[in-house]
Amino acid sequence: MSPLALTGLIFGVMLLLMAIRTPIAISMFAAGVVGYLLQAGWAPLSSFLNTQAFARFASYDLSVIPLFILMGQFATQGGISRALFQFASAVMSRFRGGLAMGSVAACAAFGAICGSSVATAATITAVALPEMKRHGYSGRLATGTLAAGGTLGILIPPSVPLVIYAILTEQNIAKLFAAAMIPGLIAMLGYIIAIAVYVRLFPGHAPEHDEPERVTLRAVGGIAPIAIIFIIVFGGIYGGIFTPTEGAAVGAAATFLAALLKREMTWQKFKHCFYATAEASAMIFLIFIGADLMNAALALTQVPAQLATLVGSWGISPLAVVTAVLLFYVVLGAVMDELSMILLTIPIFFPMIMGLDFGMPRESVAIWFGIMVLMTVGFGLLAPPVGLNVYVVNGLAKNVPIGESYRGVLPFLVSDVFRTALLLFFPAISLWLVKYVG
């Protein structure tokens, strides 16, 4: 069997298993086993399996993932989201569609201590959706806003997908976090502008005037713990006081303390935080193993290396190649979640991108490409037919048809397209803060 046919078989087995609703980690693992057996036999496969799990999970850097997840769980269960929404809605209430804008700002702030898009969407929805309904916002605008705002959970650091990208490509986590700061803020502002335009083009979906709210000292005091945690974690990381992994541990401890001070952390919630962290971490690590085996099988075919050489010989513009890769991610997002996409494709695409000449240092190219990938996989969280964030928010919104929620995210998808194009053609936007990280 030719290398190209073997590659097609490996992907075919994976897609077939996914089509019958087999978990993605098991689908990739099974496809990798088939590909490895056909090329190397049972003995090399068993040897690989014997050593790979320890080699992967013994990595100290990998411990940052469960720590950031635990930090997000403490924030979710500790009642921090309510204070964020109350402050953000009070600040934005003077604008038309201000409650929706405040929800986006609350998602951005919560994402700065969470790192998960689904957790951000679900947590802020529980607080913001009843208020938006009470003020007369349509189900379409409300659910679309909250689903889109949830993606800021991975666009604004800390970001679990960005950590995984850093580990796979051996890049500096702190520099990637710095590179994601400005694009994340641009995403938030883009969503706010999308709301402002939408409520003027379709006036029936939001009240003509939201009730102005005063920004009280109590509201400001409510967000103080979040601001302090953010300063401690990222100030410590960029100040050289501790590593990203140590920063995640400090952040988790600080978030737990903030939850205790708010008196909303019960024993049951405390246990739930650790159970949910263990469950999410186990899912991610199992995907790691499945992706490692599948990528090892693909590496034996030598197709990824041949692909990199072939693309380099075509003489196509490097930006055109990156654009094609990003479009592929959009399509792949219809059938896979963001973590699986990154784990499966980065070992294939990253060497190809690094072999192209962008007129930048190799480290800058690696960081910029990581941000572009992060922006694009966020697109898959909103776009049909999957749109995981849309399903999560719609499941919490009673009596709102799923079709209405998909229509509600369309203005935000337009914003995503403009933002991605901006970052694609102007890499300096992503790389500006990186030069200040030692």
Coordinates of C-alpha atoms in Angstrom, one line a residue:
M1 CA 0.0 0.0 0.0
S2 CA 1.4 3.4 -0.9
P3 CA 2.1 6.0 1.8
L4 CA -0.7 8.2 0.4
A5 CA -3.2 5.3 0.5
L6 CA -2.1 4.5 4.1
T7 CA -2.7 8.1 5.2
G8 CA -6.1 8.0 3.6
L9 CA -6.9 4.7 5.4
I10 CA -5.8 6.1 8.8
F11 CA -8.0 9.2 8.4
G12 CA -10.8 7.1 7.0
V13 CA -10.8 4.8 10.1
M14 CA -10.8 7.8 12.4
L15 CA -13.7 9.6 10.6
L16 CA -15.7 6.3 10.4
L17 CA -15.4 5.8 14.2
M18 CA -16.3 9.4 14.9
A19 CA -19.4 9.0 12.6
I20 CA -20.7 6.2 14.8
R21 CA -20.1 8.5 17.9
T22 CA -17.0 6.8 19.2
P23 CA -15.1 9.3 21.5
I24 CA -12.5 11.2 19.6
A25 CA -9.6 10.0 21.7
I26 CA -10.5 6.3 21.0
S27 CA -11.1 7.1 17.3
M28 CA -7.6 8.5 17.0
F29 CA -6.1 5.7 19.0
A30 CA -7.7 3.0 17.0
A31 CA -6.8 4.7 13.7
G32 CA -3.2 5.0 14.9
V33 CA -3.1 1.3 15.9
V34 CA -4.3 0.3 12.4
G35 CA -1.8 2.5 10.7
Y36 CA 1.1 1.4 12.9
L37 CA 0.3 -2.3 12.6
L38 CA 0.2 -2.2 8.8
Q39 CA 3.6 -0.4 8.6
A40 CA 5.7 -1.7 11.5
G41 CA 3.9 -4.8 13.1
W42 CA 2.9 -5.7 16.6
A43 CA 6.3 -5.7 18.3
P44 CA 7.2 -2.0 17.5
L45 CA 3.7 -1.0 18.3
S46 CA 3.8 -2.6 21.7
S47 CA 7.2 -1.0 22.4
F48 CA 5.9 2.4 21.5
L49 CA 2.8 2.0 23.7
N50 CA 5.0 0.8 26.5
T51 CA 7.1 4.0 26.6
Q52 CA 4.9 6.7 25.1
A53 CA 2.4 7.2 28.0
F54 CA 5.2 7.8 30.5
A55 CA 7.2 9.9 28.1
R56 CA 4.2 12.1 27.5
F57 CA 2.8 12.4 31.0
A58 CA 6.1 12.8 32.8
S59 CA 6.5 16.2 31.2
Y60 CA 6.5 18.9 34.0
D61 CA 5.0 21.4 31.6
L62 CA 1.9 19.3 31.2
S63 CA 0.9 19.9 34.8
V64 CA -0.1 23.4 33.9
I65 CA -3.3 22.1 32.2
P66 CA -5.1 20.6 35.3
L67 CA -3.9 23.6 37.4
F68 CA -5.5 26.1 35.0
I69 CA -8.6 23.9 34.8
L70 CA -8.8 23.8 38.6
M71 CA -8.4 27.6 38.7
G72 CA -11.4 27.9 36.3
Q73 CA -13.5 25.5 38.4
F74 CA -12.9 27.5 41.6
A75 CA -13.9 30.7 39.7
T76 CA -17.0 29.0 38.3
Q77 CA -18.2 27.5 41.6
G78 CA -17.1 30.5 43.7
G79 CA -19.7 33.0 42.5
I80 CA -17.1 35.2 40.8
S81 CA -19.1 35.3 37.6
R82 CA -22.0 37.2 39.1
A83 CA -19.8 40.1 40.3
L84 CA -18.2 40.3 36.9
F85 CA -21.5 40.5 35.1
Q86 CA -23.0 43.1 37.5
F87 CA -19.9 45.4 37.1
A88 CA -19.7 45.0 33.3
S89 CA -23.5 45.5 32.7
A90 CA -23.4 48.6 34.9
V91 CA -20.5 50.1 32.8
M92 CA -22.1 49.3 29.5
S93 CA -25.7 50.1 30.4
R94 CA -25.5 53.6 28.9
F95 CA -25.2 52.1 25.4
R96 CA -28.0 50.5 23.3
G97 CA -27.6 46.8 23.6
G98 CA -25.5 47.5 26.7
L99 CA -26.6 44.4 28.6
A100 CA -25.4 42.2 25.8
M101 CA -22.1 44.2 25.6
G102 CA -21.7 43.8 29.3
S103 CA -22.1 40.0 28.9
V104 CA -19.3 40.0 26.4
A105 CA -17.1 42.0 28.7
A106 CA -17.9 39.7 31.6
C107 CA -17.0 36.7 29.4
A108 CA -13.6 38.3 28.6
A109 CA -12.9 39.0 32.3
F110 CA -14.0 35.5 33.4
G111 CA -11.9 34.0 30.6
A112 CA -8.8 35.7 32.1
I113 CA -9.1 33.3 35.1
C114 CA -10.8 30.4 33.5
G115 CA -9.1 29.2 30.2
S116 CA -12.1 27.2 29.0
S117 CA -14.6 28.4 26.4
V118 CA -17.4 26.0 27.4
A119 CA -17.0 26.8 31.1
T120 CA -17.0 30.6 30.3
A121 CA -20.2 30.3 28.2
A122 CA -22.1 28.1 30.6
T123 CA -21.1 30.2 33.7
I124 CA -21.9 33.6 32.3
T125 CA -25.1 32.3 30.7
A126 CA -26.4 31.2 34.0
V127 CA -26.1 34.7 35.3
A128 CA -26.7 36.9 32.3
L129 CA -29.4 35.1 30.4
P130 CA -32.2 35.7 32.9
E131 CA -31.3 39.4 33.1
M132 CA -31.3 39.7 29.3
K133 CA -34.7 38.0 29.1
R134 CA -36.1 40.3 31.8
H135 CA -35.0 43.4 29.9
G136 CA -36.6 42.3 26.7
Y137 CA -33.7 40.9 24.6
S138 CA -34.7 38.3 22.0
G139 CA -33.6 34.7 22.4
R140 CA -31.6 35.0 19.2
L141 CA -29.5 37.9 20.3
A142 CA -29.1 36.7 23.9
T143 CA -27.9 33.2 23.1
G144 CA -25.8 34.3 20.2
T145 CA -24.0 36.9 22.4
L146 CA -23.3 34.4 25.2
A147 CA -22.1 31.6 22.8
A148 CA -19.8 34.1 21.1
G149 CA -18.6 35.6 24.4
G150 CA -17.8 32.2 25.6
T151 CA -15.1 31.8 23.0
L152 CA -13.2 34.6 24.8
G153 CA -12.5 31.9 27.4
I154 CA -9.7 30.5 25.2
L155 CA -8.8 33.6 23.3
I156 CA -7.8 35.6 26.4
P157 CA -5.0 34.0 28.5
P158 CA -4.8 31.6 30.2
S159 CA -5.8 29.3 27.4
V160 CA -5.7 25.5 27.6
P161 CA -5.5 25.1 23.8
L162 CA -2.6 27.6 23.7
V163 CA -0.8 25.6 26.4
I164 CA -1.2 22.5 24.4
Y165 CA 0.1 24.2 21.3
A166 CA 3.1 25.4 23.2
I167 CA 3.9 21.9 24.5
L168 CA 3.5 20.3 21.0
T169 CA 5.7 22.9 19.3
E170 CA 8.2 23.5 22.2
Q171 CA 7.4 27.2 22.4
N172 CA 7.5 29.5 25.4
I173 CA 4.1 29.5 27.1
A174 CA 4.6 33.0 28.6
K175 CA 5.4 34.4 25.1
L176 CA 2.3 32.8 23.6
F177 CA 0.1 34.2 26.4
A178 CA 1.6 37.7 25.7
A179 CA 0.9 37.3 22.0
A180 CA -2.7 36.4 22.7
M181 CA -3.5 39.4 24.8
I182 CA -4.1 42.0 22.1
P183 CA -5.9 39.6 19.7
G184 CA -8.2 38.6 22.6
L185 CA -9.0 42.3 23.4
I186 CA -9.6 42.9 19.7
A187 CA -12.0 39.9 19.7
M188 CA -13.9 41.4 22.7
L189 CA -14.2 44.9 21.0
G190 CA -15.2 43.3 17.7
Y191 CA -18.1 41.5 19.4
I192 CA -19.2 44.7 21.2
I193 CA -19.2 46.5 17.8
A194 CA -21.1 43.6 16.2
I195 CA -23.8 44.0 18.9
A196 CA -23.9 47.8 18.4
V197 CA -24.4 47.3 14.6
Y198 CA -26.9 44.5 15.0
V199 CA -29.3 46.2 17.4
R200 CA -29.5 49.2 15.0
L201 CA -30.1 47.1 11.9
F202 CA -32.6 44.8 13.7
P203 CA -34.1 47.0 16.4
G204 CA -36.7 44.4 17.6
H205 CA -34.1 42.2 19.3
A206 CA -33.0 44.6 22.0
P207 CA -34.8 47.3 24.0
E208 CA -34.5 50.9 22.7
H209 CA -32.9 52.0 25.9
D210 CA -31.4 49.8 28.7
E211 CA -32.0 51.1 32.2
P212 CA -28.8 53.0 33.1
E213 CA -27.1 51.6 36.2
R214 CA -24.7 53.4 38.5
V215 CA -21.2 51.9 39.0
T216 CA -21.1 51.6 42.8
L217 CA -18.2 51.0 45.1
R218 CA -19.8 47.6 45.9
A219 CA -19.7 46.6 42.2
V220 CA -16.1 47.7 41.9
G221 CA -15.2 45.8 45.1
G222 CA -16.8 42.7 43.6
I223 CA -14.3 42.6 40.8
A224 CA -11.3 43.4 42.9
P225 CA -10.5 39.7 43.6
I226 CA -10.4 38.9 39.9
A227 CA -8.1 41.9 39.2
I228 CA -5.8 40.9 42.0
I229 CA -5.6 37.3 40.8
F230 CA -4.9 38.4 37.2
I231 CA -2.1 40.7 38.4
I232 CA -0.6 38.1 40.7
V233 CA -0.6 35.3 38.1
F234 CA 0.5 37.2 35.0
G235 CA 2.6 39.8 36.9
G236 CA 4.4 36.9 38.5
I237 CA 5.0 35.1 35.3
Y238 CA 6.2 38.1 33.3
G239 CA 8.1 39.5 36.2
G240 CA 10.2 36.3 36.4
I241 CA 8.9 35.4 39.9
F242 CA 7.6 32.0 38.8
T243 CA 7.1 29.8 35.8
P244 CA 3.7 29.4 34.0
T245 CA 3.2 26.1 35.8
E246 CA 3.9 27.8 39.2
G247 CA 1.7 30.7 38.2
A248 CA -1.1 28.3 37.5
A249 CA -0.7 26.8 41.0
V250 CA -0.6 30.2 42.6
G251 CA -3.7 31.3 40.5
A252 CA -5.6 28.2 41.6
A253 CA -4.8 28.8 45.2
A254 CA -5.7 32.5 45.0
T255 CA -9.0 31.8 43.2
F256 CA -9.9 29.3 45.9
L257 CA -9.2 31.9 48.6
A258 CA -11.3 34.4 46.7
A259 CA -14.2 31.9 46.5
L260 CA -13.9 31.3 50.3
L261 CA -14.0 35.0 51.0
K262 CA -17.2 35.3 49.0
R263 CA -18.7 32.5 51.2
E264 CA -20.1 30.6 48.2
M265 CA -17.7 27.6 48.3
T266 CA -19.4 24.7 50.0
W267 CA -18.0 21.3 50.6
Q268 CA -20.0 19.9 47.8
K269 CA -18.8 22.6 45.4
F270 CA -15.2 22.0 46.5
K271 CA -15.4 18.3 45.7
H272 CA -17.1 19.1 42.4
C273 CA -14.2 21.3 41.4
F274 CA -11.7 18.4 41.8
Y275 CA -14.0 15.9 40.2
A276 CA -14.6 18.1 37.2
T277 CA -10.9 18.9 36.9
A278 CA -9.9 15.2 37.0
E279 CA -12.6 14.4 34.4
A280 CA -11.5 17.2 32.0
S281 CA -7.8 16.5 32.5
A282 CA -8.3 12.8 31.9
M283 CA -10.2 13.6 28.7
I284 CA -7.4 15.9 27.5
F285 CA -4.6 13.4 28.4
L286 CA -6.4 10.5 26.7
I287 CA -6.7 12.7 23.5
F288 CA -3.0 13.3 23.9
I289 CA -2.3 9.6 23.8
G290 CA -4.6 9.0 20.9
A291 CA -3.1 11.9 18.9
D292 CA 0.4 10.7 19.7
L293 CA -0.2 7.3 18.3
M294 CA -2.0 8.5 15.2
N295 CA 0.7 11.1 14.5
A296 CA 3.4 8.4 15.0
A297 CA 1.6 6.2 12.4
L298 CA 1.4 9.2 10.0
A299 CA 5.1 10.0 10.6
L300 CA 5.9 6.4 9.5
T301 CA 4.2 7.1 6.1
Q302 CA 6.5 10.1 5.7
V303 CA 3.6 12.0 4.1
P304 CA 3.8 15.0 6.5
A305 CA 7.5 15.5 5.7
Q306 CA 6.8 15.0 1.9
L307 CA 3.9 17.5 2.2
A308 CA 6.1 20.1 3.7
T309 CA 8.7 19.6 0.9
L310 CA 6.0 19.6 -1.7
V311 CA 4.3 22.8 -0.5
G312 CA 7.7 24.5 -0.3
S313 CA 8.5 23.6 -3.9
W314 CA 5.2 25.1 -5.3
G315 CA 6.4 28.6 -4.8
I316 CA 3.1 29.7 -3.4
S317 CA 2.9 32.8 -1.2
P318 CA 3.4 31.8 2.5
L319 CA 0.3 33.8 3.4
A320 CA -1.7 31.8 0.9
V321 CA -0.5 28.6 2.5
V322 CA -1.5 29.8 6.0
T323 CA -4.9 30.9 4.6
A324 CA -5.5 27.5 3.2
V325 CA -4.5 25.8 6.5
L326 CA -6.9 28.1 8.4
L327 CA -9.7 27.3 6.0
F328 CA -9.1 23.7 6.6
Y329 CA -9.4 24.3 10.4
V330 CA -12.8 25.9 9.7
V331 CA -14.0 22.8 7.9
L332 CA -12.4 20.5 10.5
G333 CA -14.2 22.4 13.2
A334 CA -17.5 21.0 11.9
V335 CA -16.6 17.5 13.2
M336 CA -13.9 18.0 15.9
D337 CA -13.4 20.0 19.0
E338 CA -10.5 22.5 19.3
L339 CA -8.2 20.3 21.4
S340 CA -8.5 17.3 19.1
M341 CA -7.8 19.5 16.1
I342 CA -4.7 21.0 17.6
L343 CA -3.3 17.7 18.8
L344 CA -4.0 16.0 15.5
T345 CA -2.9 18.6 13.0
I346 CA -0.1 20.7 14.6
P347 CA 2.5 17.9 14.2
I348 CA 1.6 17.8 10.4
F349 CA 1.2 21.6 9.7
F350 CA 3.7 23.1 12.0
P351 CA 6.8 21.7 10.2
M352 CA 5.3 22.8 6.9
I353 CA 4.7 26.4 8.1
M354 CA 8.2 26.6 9.7
G355 CA 9.7 25.7 6.3
L356 CA 8.2 28.8 4.6
D357 CA 9.9 32.2 4.5
F358 CA 7.7 34.9 6.2
G359 CA 10.6 37.3 6.6
M360 CA 10.4 36.9 10.4
P361 CA 12.5 34.9 12.9
R362 CA 11.5 31.3 13.3
E363 CA 10.2 31.9 16.9
S364 CA 8.0 34.8 15.8
V365 CA 6.5 32.6 13.0
A366 CA 5.8 29.9 15.5
I367 CA 4.1 32.2 17.9
W368 CA 2.1 34.1 15.3
F369 CA 0.9 30.8 13.7
G370 CA -0.2 29.6 17.1
I371 CA -2.3 32.7 17.6
M372 CA -3.8 32.3 14.1
V373 CA -4.7 28.7 14.9
L374 CA -6.3 29.7 18.2
M375 CA -8.4 32.4 16.5
T376 CA -9.6 29.9 13.9
V377 CA -10.5 26.9 16.2
G378 CA -12.6 29.4 18.1
F379 CA -14.6 29.8 14.9
G380 CA -15.5 26.1 15.1
L381 CA -17.1 26.6 18.5
L382 CA -19.8 28.8 16.9
A383 CA -20.2 27.6 13.3
P384 CA -22.8 24.9 12.4
P385 CA -23.3 22.0 12.3
V386 CA -21.5 21.5 15.6
G387 CA -20.8 24.8 17.3
L388 CA -20.2 23.4 20.8
N389 CA -20.7 26.7 22.5
V390 CA -24.0 27.2 20.7
Y391 CA -25.3 23.8 22.0
V392 CA -24.2 24.6 25.5
V393 CA -25.9 28.0 25.7
N394 CA -29.0 26.8 23.8
G395 CA -29.3 23.9 26.3
L396 CA -29.5 26.5 29.1
A397 CA -32.0 28.7 27.3
K398 CA -35.4 27.2 27.5
N399 CA -37.8 27.7 24.6
V400 CA -35.2 29.1 22.2
P401 CA -34.9 27.0 19.1
I402 CA -31.4 25.9 18.1
G403 CA -31.9 27.6 14.7
E404 CA -32.4 30.9 16.4
S405 CA -29.2 30.5 18.4
Y406 CA -27.3 29.8 15.1
R407 CA -28.8 32.9 13.5
G408 CA -27.7 34.8 16.6
V409 CA -24.0 34.0 16.2
L410 CA -23.8 35.1 12.5
P411 CA -22.9 38.7 13.3
F412 CA -20.1 37.4 15.6
L413 CA -18.8 35.1 12.9
V414 CA -18.5 38.1 10.6
S415 CA -16.5 39.8 13.3
D416 CA -14.3 36.7 13.5
V417 CA -13.6 36.8 9.8
F418 CA -12.5 40.5 9.9
R419 CA -10.4 39.9 13.0
T420 CA -8.7 36.8 11.5
A421 CA -7.9 38.7 8.3
L422 CA -6.4 41.6 10.3
L423 CA -4.1 39.3 12.3
L424 CA -3.2 37.3 9.2
F425 CA -2.0 40.3 7.2
F426 CA -0.5 42.2 10.2
P427 CA 1.5 39.7 12.3
A428 CA 3.0 42.6 14.3
I429 CA -0.3 43.0 16.2
S430 CA 0.2 39.6 17.8
L431 CA 3.9 40.0 18.3
W432 CA 4.0 43.5 19.8
L433 CA 3.9 42.4 23.4
V434 CA 6.2 39.4 22.9
K435 CA 9.2 41.6 22.6
Y436 CA 8.8 42.7 26.2
V437 CA 8.9 39.1 27.5
G438 CA 12.4 38.0 28.4

